mmCIF file of C-alpha atoms in Angstrom:
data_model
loop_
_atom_site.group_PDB
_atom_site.id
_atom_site.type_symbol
_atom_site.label_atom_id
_atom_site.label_comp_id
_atom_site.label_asym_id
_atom_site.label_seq_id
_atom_site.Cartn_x
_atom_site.Cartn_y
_atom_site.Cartn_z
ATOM 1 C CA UNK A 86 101.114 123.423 111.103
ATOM 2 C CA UNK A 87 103.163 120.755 113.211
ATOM 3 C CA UNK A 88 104.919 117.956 110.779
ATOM 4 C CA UNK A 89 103.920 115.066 112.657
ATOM 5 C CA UNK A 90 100.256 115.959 113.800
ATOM 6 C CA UNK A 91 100.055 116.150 109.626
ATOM 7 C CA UNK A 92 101.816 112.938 109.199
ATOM 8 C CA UNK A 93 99.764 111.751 111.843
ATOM 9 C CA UNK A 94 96.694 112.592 110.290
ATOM 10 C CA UNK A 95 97.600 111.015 107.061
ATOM 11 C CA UNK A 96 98.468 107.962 108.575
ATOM 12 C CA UNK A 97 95.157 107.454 110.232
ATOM 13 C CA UNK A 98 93.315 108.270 106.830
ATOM 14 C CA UNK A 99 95.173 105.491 105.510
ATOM 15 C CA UNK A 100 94.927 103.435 108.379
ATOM 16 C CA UNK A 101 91.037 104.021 107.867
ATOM 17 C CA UNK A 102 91.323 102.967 104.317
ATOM 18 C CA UNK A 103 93.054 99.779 105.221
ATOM 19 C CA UNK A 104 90.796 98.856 107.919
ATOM 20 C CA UNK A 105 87.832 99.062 105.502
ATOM 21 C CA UNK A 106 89.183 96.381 103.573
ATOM 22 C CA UNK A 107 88.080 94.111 106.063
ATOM 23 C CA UNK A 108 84.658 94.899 105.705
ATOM 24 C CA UNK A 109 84.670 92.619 102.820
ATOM 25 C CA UNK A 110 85.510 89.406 105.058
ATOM 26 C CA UNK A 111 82.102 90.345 107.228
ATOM 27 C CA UNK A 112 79.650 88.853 104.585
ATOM 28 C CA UNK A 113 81.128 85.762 105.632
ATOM 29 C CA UNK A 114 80.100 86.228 109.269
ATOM 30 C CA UNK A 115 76.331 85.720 107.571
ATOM 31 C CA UNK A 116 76.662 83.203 104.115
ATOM 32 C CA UNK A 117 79.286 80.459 103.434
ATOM 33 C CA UNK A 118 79.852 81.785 100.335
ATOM 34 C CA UNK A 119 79.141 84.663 97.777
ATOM 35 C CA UNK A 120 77.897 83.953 94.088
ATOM 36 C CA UNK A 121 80.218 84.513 91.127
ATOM 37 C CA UNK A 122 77.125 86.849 89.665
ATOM 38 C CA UNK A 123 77.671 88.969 92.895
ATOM 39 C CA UNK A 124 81.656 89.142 92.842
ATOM 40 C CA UNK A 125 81.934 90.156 89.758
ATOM 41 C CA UNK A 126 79.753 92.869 89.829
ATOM 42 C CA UNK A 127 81.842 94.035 93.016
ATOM 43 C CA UNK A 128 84.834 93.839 91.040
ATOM 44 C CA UNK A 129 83.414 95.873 88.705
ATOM 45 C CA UNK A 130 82.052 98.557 90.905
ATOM 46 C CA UNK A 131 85.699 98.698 92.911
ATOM 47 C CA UNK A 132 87.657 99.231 88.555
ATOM 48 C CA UNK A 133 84.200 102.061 88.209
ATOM 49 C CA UNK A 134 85.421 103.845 91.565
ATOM 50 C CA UNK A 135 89.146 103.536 90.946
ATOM 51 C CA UNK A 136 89.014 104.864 87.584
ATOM 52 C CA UNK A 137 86.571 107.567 88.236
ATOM 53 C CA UNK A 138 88.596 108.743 91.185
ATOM 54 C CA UNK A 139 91.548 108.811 89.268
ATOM 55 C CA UNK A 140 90.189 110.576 86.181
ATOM 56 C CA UNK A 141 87.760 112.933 87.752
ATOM 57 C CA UNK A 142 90.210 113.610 91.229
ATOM 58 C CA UNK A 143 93.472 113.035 90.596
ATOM 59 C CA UNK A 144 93.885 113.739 86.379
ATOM 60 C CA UNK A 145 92.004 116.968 86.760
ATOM 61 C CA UNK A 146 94.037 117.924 90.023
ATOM 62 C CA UNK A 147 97.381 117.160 88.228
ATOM 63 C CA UNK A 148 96.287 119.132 84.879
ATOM 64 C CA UNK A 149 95.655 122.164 87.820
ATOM 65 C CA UNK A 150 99.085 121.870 89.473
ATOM 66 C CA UNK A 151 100.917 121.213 85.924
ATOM 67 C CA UNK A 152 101.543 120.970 83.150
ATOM 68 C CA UNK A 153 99.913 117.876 80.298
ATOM 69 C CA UNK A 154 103.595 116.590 80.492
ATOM 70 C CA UNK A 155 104.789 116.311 83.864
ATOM 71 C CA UNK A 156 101.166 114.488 84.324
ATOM 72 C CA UNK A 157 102.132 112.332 81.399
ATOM 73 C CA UNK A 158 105.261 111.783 82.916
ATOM 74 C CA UNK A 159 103.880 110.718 86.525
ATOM 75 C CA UNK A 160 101.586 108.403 84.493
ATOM 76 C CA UNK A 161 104.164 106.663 82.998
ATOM 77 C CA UNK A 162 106.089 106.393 85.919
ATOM 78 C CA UNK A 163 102.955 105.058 87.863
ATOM 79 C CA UNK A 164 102.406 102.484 85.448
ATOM 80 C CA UNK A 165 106.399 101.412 85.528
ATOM 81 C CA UNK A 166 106.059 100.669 89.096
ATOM 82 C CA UNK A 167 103.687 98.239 88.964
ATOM 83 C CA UNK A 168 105.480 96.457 86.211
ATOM 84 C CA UNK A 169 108.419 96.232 87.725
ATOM 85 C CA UNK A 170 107.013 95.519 91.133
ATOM 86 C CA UNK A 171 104.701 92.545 89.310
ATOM 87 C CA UNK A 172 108.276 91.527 86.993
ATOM 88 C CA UNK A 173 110.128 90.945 90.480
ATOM 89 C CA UNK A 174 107.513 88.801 91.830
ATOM 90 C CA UNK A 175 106.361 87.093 88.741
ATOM 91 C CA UNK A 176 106.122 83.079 89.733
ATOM 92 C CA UNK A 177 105.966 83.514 93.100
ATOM 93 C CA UNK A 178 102.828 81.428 94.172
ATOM 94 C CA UNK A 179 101.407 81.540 97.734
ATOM 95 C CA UNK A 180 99.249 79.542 99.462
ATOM 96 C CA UNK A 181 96.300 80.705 101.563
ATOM 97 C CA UNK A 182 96.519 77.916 103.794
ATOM 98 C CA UNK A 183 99.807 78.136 104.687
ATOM 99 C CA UNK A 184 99.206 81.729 106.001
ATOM 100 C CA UNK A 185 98.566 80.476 109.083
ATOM 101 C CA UNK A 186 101.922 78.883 109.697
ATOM 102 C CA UNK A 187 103.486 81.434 107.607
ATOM 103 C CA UNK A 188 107.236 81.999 109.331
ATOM 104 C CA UNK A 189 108.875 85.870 108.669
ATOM 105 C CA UNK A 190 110.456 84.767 105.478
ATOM 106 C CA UNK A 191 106.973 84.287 103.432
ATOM 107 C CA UNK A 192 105.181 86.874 105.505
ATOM 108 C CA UNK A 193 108.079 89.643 104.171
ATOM 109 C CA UNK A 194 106.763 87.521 100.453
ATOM 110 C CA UNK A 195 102.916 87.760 101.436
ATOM 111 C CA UNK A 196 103.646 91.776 102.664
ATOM 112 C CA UNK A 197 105.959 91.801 99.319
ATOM 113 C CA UNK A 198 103.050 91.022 96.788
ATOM 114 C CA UNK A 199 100.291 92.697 98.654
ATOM 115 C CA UNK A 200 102.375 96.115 98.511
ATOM 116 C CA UNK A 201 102.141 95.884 94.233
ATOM 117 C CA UNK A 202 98.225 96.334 95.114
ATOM 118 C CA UNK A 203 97.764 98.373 97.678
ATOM 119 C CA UNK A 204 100.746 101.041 97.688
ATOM 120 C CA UNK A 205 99.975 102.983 95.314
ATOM 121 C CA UNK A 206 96.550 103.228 96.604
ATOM 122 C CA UNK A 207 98.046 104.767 99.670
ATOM 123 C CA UNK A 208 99.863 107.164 97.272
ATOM 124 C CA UNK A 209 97.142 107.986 95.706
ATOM 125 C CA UNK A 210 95.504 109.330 99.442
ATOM 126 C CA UNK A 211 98.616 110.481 100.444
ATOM 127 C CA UNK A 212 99.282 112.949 97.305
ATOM 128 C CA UNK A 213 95.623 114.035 97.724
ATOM 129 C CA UNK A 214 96.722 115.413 101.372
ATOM 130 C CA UNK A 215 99.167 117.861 99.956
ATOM 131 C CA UNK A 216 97.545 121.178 100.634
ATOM 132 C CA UNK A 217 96.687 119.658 104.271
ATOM 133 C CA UNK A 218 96.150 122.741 106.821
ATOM 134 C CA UNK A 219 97.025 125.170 103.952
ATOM 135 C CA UNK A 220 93.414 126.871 104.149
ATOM 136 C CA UNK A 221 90.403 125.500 101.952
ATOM 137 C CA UNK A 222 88.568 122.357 101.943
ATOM 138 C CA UNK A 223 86.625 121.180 104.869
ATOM 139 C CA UNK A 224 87.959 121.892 108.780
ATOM 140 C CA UNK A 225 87.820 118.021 110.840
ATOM 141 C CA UNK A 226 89.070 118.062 114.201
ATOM 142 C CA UNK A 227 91.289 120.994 113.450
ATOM 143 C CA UNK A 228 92.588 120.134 110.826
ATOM 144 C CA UNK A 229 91.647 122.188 107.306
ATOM 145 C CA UNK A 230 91.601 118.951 105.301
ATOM 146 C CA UNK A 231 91.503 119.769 101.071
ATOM 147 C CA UNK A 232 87.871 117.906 99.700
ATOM 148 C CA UNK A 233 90.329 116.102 97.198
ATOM 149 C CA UNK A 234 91.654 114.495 100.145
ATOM 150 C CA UNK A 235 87.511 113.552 101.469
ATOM 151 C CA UNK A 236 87.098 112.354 98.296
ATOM 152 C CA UNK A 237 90.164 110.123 97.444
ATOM 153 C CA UNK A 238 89.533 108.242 101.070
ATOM 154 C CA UNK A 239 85.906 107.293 100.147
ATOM 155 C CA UNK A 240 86.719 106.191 97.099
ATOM 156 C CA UNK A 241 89.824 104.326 98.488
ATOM 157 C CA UNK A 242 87.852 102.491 101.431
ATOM 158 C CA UNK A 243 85.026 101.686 99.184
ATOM 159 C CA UNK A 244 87.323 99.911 96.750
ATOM 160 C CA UNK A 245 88.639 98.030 99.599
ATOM 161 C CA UNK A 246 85.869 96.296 100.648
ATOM 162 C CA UNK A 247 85.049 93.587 97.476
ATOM 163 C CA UNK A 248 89.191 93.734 97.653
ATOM 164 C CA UNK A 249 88.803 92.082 100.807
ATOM 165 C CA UNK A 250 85.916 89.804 99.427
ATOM 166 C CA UNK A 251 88.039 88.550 97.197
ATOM 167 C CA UNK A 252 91.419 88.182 99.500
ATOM 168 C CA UNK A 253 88.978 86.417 102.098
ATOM 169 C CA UNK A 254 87.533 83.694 99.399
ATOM 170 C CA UNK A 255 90.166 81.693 98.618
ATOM 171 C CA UNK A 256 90.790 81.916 102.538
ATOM 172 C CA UNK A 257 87.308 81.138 103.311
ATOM 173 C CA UNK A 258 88.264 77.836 101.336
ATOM 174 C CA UNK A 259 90.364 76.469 103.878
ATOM 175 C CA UNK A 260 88.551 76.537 106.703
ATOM 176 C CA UNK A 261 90.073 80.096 108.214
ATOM 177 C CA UNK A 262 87.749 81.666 111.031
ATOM 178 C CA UNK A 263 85.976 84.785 110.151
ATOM 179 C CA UNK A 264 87.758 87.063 112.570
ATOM 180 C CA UNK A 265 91.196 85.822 111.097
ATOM 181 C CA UNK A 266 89.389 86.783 107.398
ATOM 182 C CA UNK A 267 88.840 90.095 108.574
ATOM 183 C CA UNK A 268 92.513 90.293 110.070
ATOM 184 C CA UNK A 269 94.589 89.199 107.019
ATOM 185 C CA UNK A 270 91.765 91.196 104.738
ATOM 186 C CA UNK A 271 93.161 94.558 106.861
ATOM 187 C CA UNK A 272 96.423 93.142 107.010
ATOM 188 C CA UNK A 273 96.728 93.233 102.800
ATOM 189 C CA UNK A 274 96.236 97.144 102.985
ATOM 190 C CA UNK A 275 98.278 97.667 105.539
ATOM 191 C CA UNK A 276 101.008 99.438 102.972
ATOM 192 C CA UNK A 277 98.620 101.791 102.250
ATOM 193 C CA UNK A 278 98.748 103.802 105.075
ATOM 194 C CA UNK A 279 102.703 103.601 105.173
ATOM 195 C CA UNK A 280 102.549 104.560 101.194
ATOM 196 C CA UNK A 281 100.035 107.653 102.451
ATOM 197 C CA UNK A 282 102.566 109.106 104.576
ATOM 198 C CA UNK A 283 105.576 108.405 102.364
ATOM 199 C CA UNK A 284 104.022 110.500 99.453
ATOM 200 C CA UNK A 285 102.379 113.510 101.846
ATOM 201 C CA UNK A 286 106.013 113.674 102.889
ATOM 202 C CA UNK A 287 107.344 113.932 99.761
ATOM 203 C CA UNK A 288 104.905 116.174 97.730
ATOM 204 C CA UNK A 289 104.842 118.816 100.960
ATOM 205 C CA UNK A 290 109.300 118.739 101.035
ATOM 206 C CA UNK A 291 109.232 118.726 97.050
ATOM 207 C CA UNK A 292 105.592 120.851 95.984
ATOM 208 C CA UNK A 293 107.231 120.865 92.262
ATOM 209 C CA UNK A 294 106.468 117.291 92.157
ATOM 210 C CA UNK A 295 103.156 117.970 92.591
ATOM 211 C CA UNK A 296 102.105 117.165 89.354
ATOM 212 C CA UNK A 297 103.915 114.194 88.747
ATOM 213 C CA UNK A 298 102.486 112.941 92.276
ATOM 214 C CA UNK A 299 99.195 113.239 90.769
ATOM 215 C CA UNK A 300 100.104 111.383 86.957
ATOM 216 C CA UNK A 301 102.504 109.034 89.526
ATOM 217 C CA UNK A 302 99.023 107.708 91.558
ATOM 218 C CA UNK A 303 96.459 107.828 88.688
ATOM 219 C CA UNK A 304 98.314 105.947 86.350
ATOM 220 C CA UNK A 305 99.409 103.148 88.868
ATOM 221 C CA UNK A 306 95.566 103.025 89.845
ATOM 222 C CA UNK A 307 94.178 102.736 86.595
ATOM 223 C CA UNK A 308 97.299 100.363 85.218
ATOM 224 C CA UNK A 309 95.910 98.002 88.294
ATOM 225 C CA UNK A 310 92.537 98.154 87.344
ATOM 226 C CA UNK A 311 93.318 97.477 83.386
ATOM 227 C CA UNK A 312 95.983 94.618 84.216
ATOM 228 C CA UNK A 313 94.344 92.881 87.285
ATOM 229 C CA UNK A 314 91.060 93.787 88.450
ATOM 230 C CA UNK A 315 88.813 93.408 85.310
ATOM 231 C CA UNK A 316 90.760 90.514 84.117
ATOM 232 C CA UNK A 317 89.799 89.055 87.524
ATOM 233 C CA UNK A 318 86.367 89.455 87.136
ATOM 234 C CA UNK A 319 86.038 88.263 83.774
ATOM 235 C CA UNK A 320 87.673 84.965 85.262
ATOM 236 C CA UNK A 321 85.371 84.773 88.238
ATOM 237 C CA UNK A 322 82.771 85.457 85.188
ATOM 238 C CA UNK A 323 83.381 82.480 82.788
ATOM 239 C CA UNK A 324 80.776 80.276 84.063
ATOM 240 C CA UNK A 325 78.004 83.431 83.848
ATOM 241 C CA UNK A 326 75.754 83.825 80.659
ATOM 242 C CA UNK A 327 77.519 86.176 78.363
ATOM 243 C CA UNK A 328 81.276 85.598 80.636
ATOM 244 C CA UNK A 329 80.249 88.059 82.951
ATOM 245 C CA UNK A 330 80.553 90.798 81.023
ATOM 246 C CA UNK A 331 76.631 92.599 81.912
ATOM 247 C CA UNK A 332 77.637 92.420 85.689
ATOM 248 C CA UNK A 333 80.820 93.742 85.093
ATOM 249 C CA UNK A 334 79.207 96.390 83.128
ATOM 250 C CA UNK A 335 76.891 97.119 85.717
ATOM 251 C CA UNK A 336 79.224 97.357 88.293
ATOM 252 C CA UNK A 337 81.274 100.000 86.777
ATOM 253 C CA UNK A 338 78.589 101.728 86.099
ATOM 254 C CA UNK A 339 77.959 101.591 89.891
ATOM 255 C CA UNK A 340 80.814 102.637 90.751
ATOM 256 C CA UNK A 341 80.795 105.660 88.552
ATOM 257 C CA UNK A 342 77.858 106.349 89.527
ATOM 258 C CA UNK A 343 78.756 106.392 93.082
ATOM 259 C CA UNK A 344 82.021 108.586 92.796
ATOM 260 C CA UNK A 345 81.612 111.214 89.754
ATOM 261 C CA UNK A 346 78.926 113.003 91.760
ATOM 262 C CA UNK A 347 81.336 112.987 94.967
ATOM 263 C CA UNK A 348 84.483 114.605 92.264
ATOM 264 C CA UNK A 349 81.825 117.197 91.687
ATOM 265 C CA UNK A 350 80.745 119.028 95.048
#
């Protein structure tokens, strides 16, 4: 199969990924705003599909390829990069409004903090493409494509979209069009496709890393989702009878409901 019609293809699944996040600006096209009750269950249901698609696709994938402790290990080395990524940036504050007069010195900050998020989402689709063309799976436009790799790109693009809710809220805020909401909601996933391609490229050089590709994208997923997401909606939630906590319920249960049977075909 030719390298760079692969890459190629990875990229665009990322690319497709990214561009969903700016579905979650479009609401905006329709209502001023979006009720607390409603973002936190969409919080919830994007930590239900990130944790299910972890678990059920890329834990059980990893446990195929591997061994328990070269998943364990890729875990653990998942989870360091986002702590490190988030101890390098810790303190740095940045202003919606000023993205608009943003000069290349805080759009390399902007790219810098958005990449914690999304890059090891794109990791997580890229690993998922390792058995690209190598028989199996489903055949789309040529291309024998594994049904991890189906999977992991749903889940991935509908995660993005409250992701891009909540990016365009604060935006939304002060007084930034809708079409420039949908822009700079793509434009914070943008590392995923560029993570995709980085970690098809590795896992296809290096297939003995398989494994810890697998542990490496789970546990920075699920690290994000403990650390960030449900933290976030339990803020969003403090005003909410009980803080929150039955729509954020709900929503995970929504979104486990929407991937497990998907990990299961």
């Amino acid at each position: 199969m030719d390298q760079f019609a692969a890459l190629a293809f990875v990229f665009i699944a990322g690319l497709i990924t990214a561009i969903a996040t700016g579905i979650g600006a479009l609401p905006f096209f329709f209502v001023s705003d979006v009720s607390d009750r409603w973002n936190v269950a969409l919080w919830g249901i994007a930590s239900g599909i990130m944790v299910s698609a972890s678990l059920f696709g890329l834990v059980l994938e990893g446990l195929a390829n591997g061994t328990p402790l070269q998943l364990g290990v890729g875990l653990l080395a998942g989870v360091a990069l986002v702590v490190v990524a988030h101890y390098i940036i810790e303190g740095a504050e940045v202003n919606p409004k000023k993205y608009e007069e943003a000069d290349f010195r805080k759009l390399l900050l902007i790219l810098g903090i958005l990449t914690v998020h999304s890059f090891p989402e794109g990791v997580a689709v890229g690993v998922s493409f390792a058995d690209l063309g190598l028989g199996g799976g489903v055949e789309l436009f040529g291309f024998a494509v594994p049904l991890l790799a189906v999977f992991m790109t749903i889940a991935i693009s509908i995660h993005n979209i409250p992701e891009g809710l909540a990016i365009s809220i604060p935006l939304r805020t002060m007084n930034v069009s809708n079409w420039k909401l949908v822009w700079w909601a793509i434009f914070s996933s943008l590392p995923q496709p560029i993570g995709a391609v980085i970690a098809f490229y590795f896992v296809r050089i290096a297939r003995e890393f398989l494994p810890f590709g697998f542990g490496f994208a789970a546990g920075a997923m699920v690290f994000l989702v403990v650390t960030e997401f449900i933290p976030e909606a339990l803020e969003l939630g403090k005003r909410l009878p009980r803080g929150g906590k039955v729509e954020l319920l709900a929503g995970l249960s929504a979104g486990f409901a929407i991937m497990i049977p998907l990990a299961f075909i």
